[in-house]
Coordinates of C-alpha atoms and ligand atoms in Angstrom, one line a residue:
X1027 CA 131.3 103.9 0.3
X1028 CA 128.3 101.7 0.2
X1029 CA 125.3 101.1 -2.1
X1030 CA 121.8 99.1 -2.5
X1031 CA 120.8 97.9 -6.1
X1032 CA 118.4 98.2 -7.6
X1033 CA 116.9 96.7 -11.4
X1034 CA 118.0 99.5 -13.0
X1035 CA 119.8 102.3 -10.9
X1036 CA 122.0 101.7 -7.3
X1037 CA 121.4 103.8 -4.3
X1038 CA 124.8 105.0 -3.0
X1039 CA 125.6 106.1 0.6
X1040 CA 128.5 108.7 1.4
X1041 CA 129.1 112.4 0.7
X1042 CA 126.9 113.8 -2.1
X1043 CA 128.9 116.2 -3.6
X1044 CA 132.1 113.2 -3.7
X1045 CA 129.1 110.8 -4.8
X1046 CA 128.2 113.2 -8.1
X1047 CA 132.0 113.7 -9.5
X1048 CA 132.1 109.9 -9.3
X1049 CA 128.9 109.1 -10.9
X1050 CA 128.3 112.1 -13.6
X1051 CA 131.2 112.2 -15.7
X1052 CA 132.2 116.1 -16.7
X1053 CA 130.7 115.7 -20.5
X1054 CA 128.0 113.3 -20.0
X1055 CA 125.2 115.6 -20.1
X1056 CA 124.5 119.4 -21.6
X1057 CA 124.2 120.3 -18.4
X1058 CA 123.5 120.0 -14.6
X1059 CA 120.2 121.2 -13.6
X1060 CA 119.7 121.4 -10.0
X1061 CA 115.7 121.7 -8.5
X1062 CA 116.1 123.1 -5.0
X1063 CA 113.3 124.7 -2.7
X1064 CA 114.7 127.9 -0.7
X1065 CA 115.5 126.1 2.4
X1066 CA 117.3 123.3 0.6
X1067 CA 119.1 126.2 -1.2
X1068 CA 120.1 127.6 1.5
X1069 CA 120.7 124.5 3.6
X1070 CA 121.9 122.3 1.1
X1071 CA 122.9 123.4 -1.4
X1072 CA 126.6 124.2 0.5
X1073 CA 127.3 120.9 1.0
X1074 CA 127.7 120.2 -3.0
X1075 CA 127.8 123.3 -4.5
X1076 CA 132.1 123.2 -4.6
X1077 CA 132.0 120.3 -6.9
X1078 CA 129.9 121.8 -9.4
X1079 CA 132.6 124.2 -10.3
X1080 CA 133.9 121.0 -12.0
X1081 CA 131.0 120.9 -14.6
X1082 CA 130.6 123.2 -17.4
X1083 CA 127.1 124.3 -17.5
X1084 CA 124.9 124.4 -14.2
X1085 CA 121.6 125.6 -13.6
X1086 CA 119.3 126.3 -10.7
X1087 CA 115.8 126.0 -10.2
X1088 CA 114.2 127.4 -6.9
X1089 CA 110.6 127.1 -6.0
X1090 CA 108.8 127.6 -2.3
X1091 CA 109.3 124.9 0.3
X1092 CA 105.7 123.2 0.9
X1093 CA 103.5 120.9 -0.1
X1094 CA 101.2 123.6 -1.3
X1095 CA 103.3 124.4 -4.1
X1096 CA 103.4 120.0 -5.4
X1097 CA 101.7 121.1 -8.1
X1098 CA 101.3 121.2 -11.5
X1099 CA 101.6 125.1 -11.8
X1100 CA 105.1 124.6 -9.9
X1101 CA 105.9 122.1 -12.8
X1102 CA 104.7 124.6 -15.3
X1103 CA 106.7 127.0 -13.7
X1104 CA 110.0 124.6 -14.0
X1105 CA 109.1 123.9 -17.2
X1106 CA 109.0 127.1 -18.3
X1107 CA 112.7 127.6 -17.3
X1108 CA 113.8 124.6 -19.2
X1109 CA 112.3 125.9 -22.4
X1110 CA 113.5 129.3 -21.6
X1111 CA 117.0 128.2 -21.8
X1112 CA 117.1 125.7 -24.6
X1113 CA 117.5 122.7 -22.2
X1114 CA 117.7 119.9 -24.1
X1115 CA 117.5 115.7 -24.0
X1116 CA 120.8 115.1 -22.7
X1117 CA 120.6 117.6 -19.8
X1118 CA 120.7 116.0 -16.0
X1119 CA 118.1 116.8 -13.4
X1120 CA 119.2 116.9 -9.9
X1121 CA 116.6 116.7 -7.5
X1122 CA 118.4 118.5 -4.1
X1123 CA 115.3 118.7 -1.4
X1124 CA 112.6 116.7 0.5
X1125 CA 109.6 114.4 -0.4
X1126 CA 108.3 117.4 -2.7
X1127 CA 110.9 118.1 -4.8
X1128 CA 111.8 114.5 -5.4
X1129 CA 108.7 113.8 -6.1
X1130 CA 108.3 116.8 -8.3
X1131 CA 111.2 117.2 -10.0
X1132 CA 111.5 113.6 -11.0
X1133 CA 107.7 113.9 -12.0
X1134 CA 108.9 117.1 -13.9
X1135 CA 112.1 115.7 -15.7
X1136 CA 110.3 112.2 -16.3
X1137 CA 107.7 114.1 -18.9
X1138 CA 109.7 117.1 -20.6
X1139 CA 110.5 115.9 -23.8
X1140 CA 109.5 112.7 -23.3
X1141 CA 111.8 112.4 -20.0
X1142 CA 115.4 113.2 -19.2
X1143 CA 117.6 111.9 -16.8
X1144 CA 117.3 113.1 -13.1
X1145 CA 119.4 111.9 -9.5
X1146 CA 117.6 111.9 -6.2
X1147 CA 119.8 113.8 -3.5
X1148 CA 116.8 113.4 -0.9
X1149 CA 117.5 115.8 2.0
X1150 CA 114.9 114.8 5.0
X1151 CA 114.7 111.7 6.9
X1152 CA 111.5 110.9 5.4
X1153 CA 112.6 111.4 2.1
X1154 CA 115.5 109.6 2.5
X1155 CA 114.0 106.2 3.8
X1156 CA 111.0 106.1 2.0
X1157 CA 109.9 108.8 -0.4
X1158 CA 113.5 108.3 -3.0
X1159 CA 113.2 104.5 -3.3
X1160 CA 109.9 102.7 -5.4
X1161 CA 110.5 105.0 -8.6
X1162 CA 107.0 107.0 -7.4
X1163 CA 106.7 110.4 -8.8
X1164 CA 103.9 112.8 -9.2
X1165 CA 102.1 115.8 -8.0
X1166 CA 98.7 117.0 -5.9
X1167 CA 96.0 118.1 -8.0
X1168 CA 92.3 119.0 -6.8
X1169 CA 93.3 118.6 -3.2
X1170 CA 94.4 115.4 -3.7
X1171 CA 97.4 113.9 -3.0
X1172 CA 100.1 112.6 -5.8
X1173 CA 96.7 111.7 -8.5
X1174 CA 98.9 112.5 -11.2
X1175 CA 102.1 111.1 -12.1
X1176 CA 103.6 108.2 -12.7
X1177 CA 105.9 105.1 -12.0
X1178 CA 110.0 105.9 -13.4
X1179 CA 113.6 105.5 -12.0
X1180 CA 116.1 108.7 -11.4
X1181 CA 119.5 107.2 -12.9
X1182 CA 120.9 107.0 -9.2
X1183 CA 119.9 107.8 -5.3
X1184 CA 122.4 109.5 -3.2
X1185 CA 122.1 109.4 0.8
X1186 CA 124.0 111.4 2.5
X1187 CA 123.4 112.0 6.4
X1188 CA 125.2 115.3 6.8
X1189 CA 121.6 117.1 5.5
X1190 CA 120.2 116.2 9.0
X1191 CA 122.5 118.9 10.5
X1192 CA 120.0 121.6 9.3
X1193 CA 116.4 119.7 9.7
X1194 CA 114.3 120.6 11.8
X1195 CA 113.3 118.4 14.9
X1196 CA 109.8 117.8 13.6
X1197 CA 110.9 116.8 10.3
X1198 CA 113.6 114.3 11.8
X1199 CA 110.8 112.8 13.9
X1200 CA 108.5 112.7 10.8
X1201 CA 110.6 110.4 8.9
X1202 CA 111.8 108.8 12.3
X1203 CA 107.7 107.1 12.4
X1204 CA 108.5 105.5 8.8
X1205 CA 111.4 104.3 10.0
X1206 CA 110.0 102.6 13.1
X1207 CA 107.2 101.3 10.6
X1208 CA 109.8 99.7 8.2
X1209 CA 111.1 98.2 11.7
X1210 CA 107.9 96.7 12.8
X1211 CA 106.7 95.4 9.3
X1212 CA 110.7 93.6 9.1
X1213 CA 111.6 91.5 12.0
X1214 CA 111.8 92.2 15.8
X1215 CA 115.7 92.2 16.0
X1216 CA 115.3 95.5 13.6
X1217 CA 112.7 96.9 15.8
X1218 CA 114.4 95.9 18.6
X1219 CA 117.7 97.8 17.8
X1220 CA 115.9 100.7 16.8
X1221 CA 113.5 101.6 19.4
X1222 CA 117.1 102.1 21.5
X1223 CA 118.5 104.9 19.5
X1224 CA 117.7 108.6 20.3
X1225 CA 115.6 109.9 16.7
X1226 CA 117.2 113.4 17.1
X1227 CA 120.8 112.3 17.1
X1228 CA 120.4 110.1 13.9
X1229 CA 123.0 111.5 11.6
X1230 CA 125.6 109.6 13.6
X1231 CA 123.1 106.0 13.2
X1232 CA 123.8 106.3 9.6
X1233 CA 123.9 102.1 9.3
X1234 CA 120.1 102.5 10.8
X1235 CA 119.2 104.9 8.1
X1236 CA 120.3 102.1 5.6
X1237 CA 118.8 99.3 7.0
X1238 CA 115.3 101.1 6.6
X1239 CA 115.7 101.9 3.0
X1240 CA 116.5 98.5 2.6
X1241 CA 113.2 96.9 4.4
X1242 CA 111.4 99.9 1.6
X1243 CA 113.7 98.4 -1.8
X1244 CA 112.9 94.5 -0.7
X1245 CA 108.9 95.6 -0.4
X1246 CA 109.4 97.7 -3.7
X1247 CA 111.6 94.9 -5.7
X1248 CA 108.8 92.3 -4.8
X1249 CA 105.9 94.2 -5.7
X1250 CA 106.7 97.4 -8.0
X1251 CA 103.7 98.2 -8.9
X1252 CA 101.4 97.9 -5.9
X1253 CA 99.5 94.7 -7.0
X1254 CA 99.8 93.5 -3.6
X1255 CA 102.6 93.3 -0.7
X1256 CA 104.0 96.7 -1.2
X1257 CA 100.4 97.6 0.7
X1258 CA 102.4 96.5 4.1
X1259 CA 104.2 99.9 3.8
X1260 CA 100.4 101.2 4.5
X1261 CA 101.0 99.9 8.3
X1262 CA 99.5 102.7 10.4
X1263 CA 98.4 104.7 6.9
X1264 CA 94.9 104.2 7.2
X1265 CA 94.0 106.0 10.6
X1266 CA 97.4 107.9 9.7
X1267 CA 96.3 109.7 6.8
X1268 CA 92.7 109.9 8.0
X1269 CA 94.4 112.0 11.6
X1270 CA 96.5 113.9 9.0
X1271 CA 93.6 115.2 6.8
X1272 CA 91.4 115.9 10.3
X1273 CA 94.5 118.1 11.4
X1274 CA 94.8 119.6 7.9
X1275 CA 91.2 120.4 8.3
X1276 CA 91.1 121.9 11.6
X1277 CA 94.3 123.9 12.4
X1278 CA 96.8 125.8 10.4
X1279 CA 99.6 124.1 12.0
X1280 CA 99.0 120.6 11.5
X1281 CA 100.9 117.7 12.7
X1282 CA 103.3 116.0 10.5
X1283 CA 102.7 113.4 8.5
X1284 CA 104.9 110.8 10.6
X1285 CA 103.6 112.0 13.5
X1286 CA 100.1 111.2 12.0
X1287 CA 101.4 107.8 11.2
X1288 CA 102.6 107.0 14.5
X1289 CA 99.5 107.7 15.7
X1290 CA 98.2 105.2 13.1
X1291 CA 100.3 102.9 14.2
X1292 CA 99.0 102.8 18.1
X1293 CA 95.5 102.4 16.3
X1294 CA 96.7 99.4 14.6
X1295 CA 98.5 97.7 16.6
X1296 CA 95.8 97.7 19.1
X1297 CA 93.7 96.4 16.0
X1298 CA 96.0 93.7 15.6
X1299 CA 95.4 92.9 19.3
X1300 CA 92.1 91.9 18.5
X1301 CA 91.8 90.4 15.2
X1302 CA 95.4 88.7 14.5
X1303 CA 96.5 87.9 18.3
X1304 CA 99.1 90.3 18.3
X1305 CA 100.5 90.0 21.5
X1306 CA 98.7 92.7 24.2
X1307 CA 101.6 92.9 26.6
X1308 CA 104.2 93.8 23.5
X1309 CA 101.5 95.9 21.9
X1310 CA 101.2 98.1 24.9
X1311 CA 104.8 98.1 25.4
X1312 CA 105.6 99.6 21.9
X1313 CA 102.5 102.1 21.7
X1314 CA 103.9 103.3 24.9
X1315 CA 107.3 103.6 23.2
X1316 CA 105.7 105.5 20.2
X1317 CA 104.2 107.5 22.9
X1318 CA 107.7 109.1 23.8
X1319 CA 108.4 110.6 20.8
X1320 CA 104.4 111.4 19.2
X1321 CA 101.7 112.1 21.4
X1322 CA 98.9 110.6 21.1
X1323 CA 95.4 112.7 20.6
X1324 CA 92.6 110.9 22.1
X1325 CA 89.3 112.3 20.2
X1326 CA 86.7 112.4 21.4
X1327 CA 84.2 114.7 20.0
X1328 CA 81.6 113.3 17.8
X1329 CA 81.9 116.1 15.0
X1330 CA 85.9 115.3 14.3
X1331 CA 85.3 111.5 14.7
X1332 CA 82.5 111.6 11.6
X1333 CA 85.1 113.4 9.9
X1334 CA 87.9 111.0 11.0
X1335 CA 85.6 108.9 9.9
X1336 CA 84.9 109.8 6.1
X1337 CA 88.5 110.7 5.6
X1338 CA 89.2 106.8 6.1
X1339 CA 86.5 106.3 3.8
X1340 CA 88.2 108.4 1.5
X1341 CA 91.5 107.2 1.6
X1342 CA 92.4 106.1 -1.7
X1343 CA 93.8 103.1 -0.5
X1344 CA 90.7 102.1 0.6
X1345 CA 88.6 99.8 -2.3
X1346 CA 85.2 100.1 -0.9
X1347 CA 83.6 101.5 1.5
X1348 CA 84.1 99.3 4.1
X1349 CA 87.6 100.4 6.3
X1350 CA 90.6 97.7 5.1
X1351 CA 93.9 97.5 7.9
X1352 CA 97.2 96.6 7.1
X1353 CA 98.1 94.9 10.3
X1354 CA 100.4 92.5 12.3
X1355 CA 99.9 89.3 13.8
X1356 CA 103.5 89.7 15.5
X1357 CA 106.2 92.0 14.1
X1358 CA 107.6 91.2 11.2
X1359 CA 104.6 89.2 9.9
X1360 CA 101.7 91.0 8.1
X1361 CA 98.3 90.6 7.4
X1362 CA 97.6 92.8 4.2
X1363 CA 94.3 94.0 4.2
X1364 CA 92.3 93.3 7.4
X1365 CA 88.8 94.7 7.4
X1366 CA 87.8 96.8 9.7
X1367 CA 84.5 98.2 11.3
X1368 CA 84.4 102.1 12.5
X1369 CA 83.6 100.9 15.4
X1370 CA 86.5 98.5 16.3
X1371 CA 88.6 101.6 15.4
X1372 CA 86.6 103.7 18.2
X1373 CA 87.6 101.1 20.1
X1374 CA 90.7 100.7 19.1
X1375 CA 91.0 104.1 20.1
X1376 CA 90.0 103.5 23.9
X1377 CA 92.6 100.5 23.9
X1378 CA 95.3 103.2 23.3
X1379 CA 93.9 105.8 26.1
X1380 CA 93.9 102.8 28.5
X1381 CA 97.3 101.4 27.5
X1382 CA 98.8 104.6 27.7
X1383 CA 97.5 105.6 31.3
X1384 CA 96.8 102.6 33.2
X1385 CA 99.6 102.4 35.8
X1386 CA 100.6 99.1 35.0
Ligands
LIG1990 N1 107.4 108.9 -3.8 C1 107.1 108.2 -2.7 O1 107.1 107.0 -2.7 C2 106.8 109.0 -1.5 C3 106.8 108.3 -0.2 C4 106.6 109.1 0.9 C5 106.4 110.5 0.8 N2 106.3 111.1 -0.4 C6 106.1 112.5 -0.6 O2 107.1 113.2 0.1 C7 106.6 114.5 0.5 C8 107.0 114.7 1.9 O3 108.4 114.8 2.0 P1 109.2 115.6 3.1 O4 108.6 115.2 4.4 O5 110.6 115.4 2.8 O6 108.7 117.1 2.9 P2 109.3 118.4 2.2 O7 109.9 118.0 0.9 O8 108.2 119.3 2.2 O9 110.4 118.8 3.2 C9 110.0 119.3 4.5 C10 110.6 120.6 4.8 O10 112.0 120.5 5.1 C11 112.8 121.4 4.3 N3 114.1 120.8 4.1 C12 114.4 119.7 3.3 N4 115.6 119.3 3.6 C13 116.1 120.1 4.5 C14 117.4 120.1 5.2 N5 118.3 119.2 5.0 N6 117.6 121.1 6.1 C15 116.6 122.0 6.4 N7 115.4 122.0 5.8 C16 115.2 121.1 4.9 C17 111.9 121.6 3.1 O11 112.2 122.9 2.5 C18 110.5 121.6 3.7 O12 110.2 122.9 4.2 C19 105.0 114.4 0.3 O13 104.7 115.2 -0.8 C20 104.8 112.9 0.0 O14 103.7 112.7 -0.8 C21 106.5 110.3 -1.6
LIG1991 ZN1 104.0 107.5 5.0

């Protein structure tokens, strides 16, 4: 079995529940507490819950799947539990679930009494390539995304593709769009190799699923703290999150936030066709790719492209006022923080239309 290092913890590939008997000796810790949302309880939780039989004191946590419960109340709530049952220092927290309760949990276990020790077992794609590596941890709070929390490392990371068996097709593609950014921010061979593979059968492309999270822990080890490069992983974040708050806005079945960031992605790179002389031909080539697993949603009223437009404003990501662009001048080579008027983006947003249905 296979692992990544990192400063202070490793990231280890194989079967979870084989993973934890190696890596949590019996009488290490008071006990095993295990965060789960329902799904990942149901879902998940099968695939390791044998080998805790091996451990003397286990304890479950479930909360409601969703990014609406990524709040503090939810932490109060898991709090609450801890206290209730005299959980102590040396216990273990094992974070079994998606984005959220990674992000959560470890946000959770980081500040009750002063921090105890907690293990990723990330359970989505997106999770697994992106959200469980760069020691990022926090919650929403006043409709806004992840303001509080905090920079800390879980002891270990354990990826294990067999949790794809039970994820839904929109969640595979959701993570698939960070994957395929990781590809395009790395180097064209990576790209290259990945754009081949089928997204939905991606359990059995376990070696691609590595070499993603390894583009995210080179970004992370060079920059931890977001001083500068780690702002590359924003490629296609700026329109992306901007689409992502529109949809949030506007329907109560909003598209993912992959699928968001594909979209982003089509925006920028026909951004980078303009101001960094990305190449047109290779630029329409891949949006077109994108195009075959994420549509594309030309907008076109003027209503939703003010909003559009103050979401971007209001990305946090964003210093001032004026829009900033991670883009690329070919793949693999970034320019960090391109600025950007709202009206290149509108036309930005033609270039797409037209690359995408000119017969060509
Ligand atoms: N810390 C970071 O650096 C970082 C990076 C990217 C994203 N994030 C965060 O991650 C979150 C999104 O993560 P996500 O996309 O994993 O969302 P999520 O945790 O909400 O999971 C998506 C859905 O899939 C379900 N699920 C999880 N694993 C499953 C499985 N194996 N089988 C069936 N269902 C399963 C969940 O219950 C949920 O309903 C956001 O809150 C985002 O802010 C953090
Ligand atoms: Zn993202």
């Amino acid at each position: 079995m296979s692992h990544l290092e990192m400063p202070n913890y490793m990231i280890h590939f194989g079967q979870a529940d084989q993973l934890l008997l190696e890596l949590i000796p019996r009488e290490q810790y008071s006990k095993l507490l295990i965060l789960l949302d329902t799904n990942t309880s149901r879902d998940c939780l099968p695939l390791i819950s044998k080998k805790l039989d091996q451990y003397p004191s286990v304890q479950f946590i479930t909360i409601d799947p969703g990014e609406q419960y990524k709040t503090i109340e939810t932490c109060q709530q898991i709090w609450q539990e801890l206290l209730q049952t005299n959980t102590d220092r040396k216990a273990l927290m094992i974070n079994l679930g998606g984005g959220v309760i990674g992000d959560m949990g470890g946000f959770a276990a980081s500040t009750y009494k002063r921090g105890i020790d907690f293990i990723q077992i990330p359970t989505t794609l997106l999770s697994q390539v992106d959200a469980s590596v760069g020691g990022k941890l926090g919650v929403d709070f006043n409709k806004l995304k992840n303001v509080i929390g905090l920079f800390r490392d879980p002891k270990a990371v354990i990826i294990d593709h067999r949790f794809f068996q039970t994820l839904e097709e929109k969640e595979l593609l959701s993570g698939w769009a960070e994957m395929l950014k990781h590809a395009l921010i790395d180097s064209k061979a990576h790209w290259e190799s990945l754009q081949a593979l089928d997204p939905l059968q991606i359990a059995t492309h376990s070696d691609s699923v590595q070499n993603s999270i390894t583009v995210k822990q080179r970004v992370v080890l060079e920059d931890p703290f977001e001083a500068g490069s780690r702002k590359m992983l924003n490629f296609g974040h700026t329109y992306g999150h901007a689409y992502e708050a529109l949809e949030h806005s506007r329907t109560q079945n909003p598209a993912t936030h992959g699928a968001s960031v594909a979209q982003g992605m089509m925006i920028a790179l026909a951004l980078s066709v303009g101001k960094c002389g990305f190449d047109h031909e290779q630029a329409k080539l891949i949006i077109r790719k994108l195009h075959e697993w994420y549509t594309y949603d030309p907008i076109v009223a003027p209503e939703q492209i003010q909003l559009l437009l103050q979401f971007m404003q209001n990305d946090k990501k964003n210093e001032s006022i004026e829009l900033r662009f991670c883009l690329i001048e070919e793949i693999g080579k970034v320019q960090l923080s391109v600025p950007v008027a709202f009206d290149e983006v509108l036309e930005a947003m033609n270039t797409v239309k037209t690359m995408l249905h000119a017969d060509e």
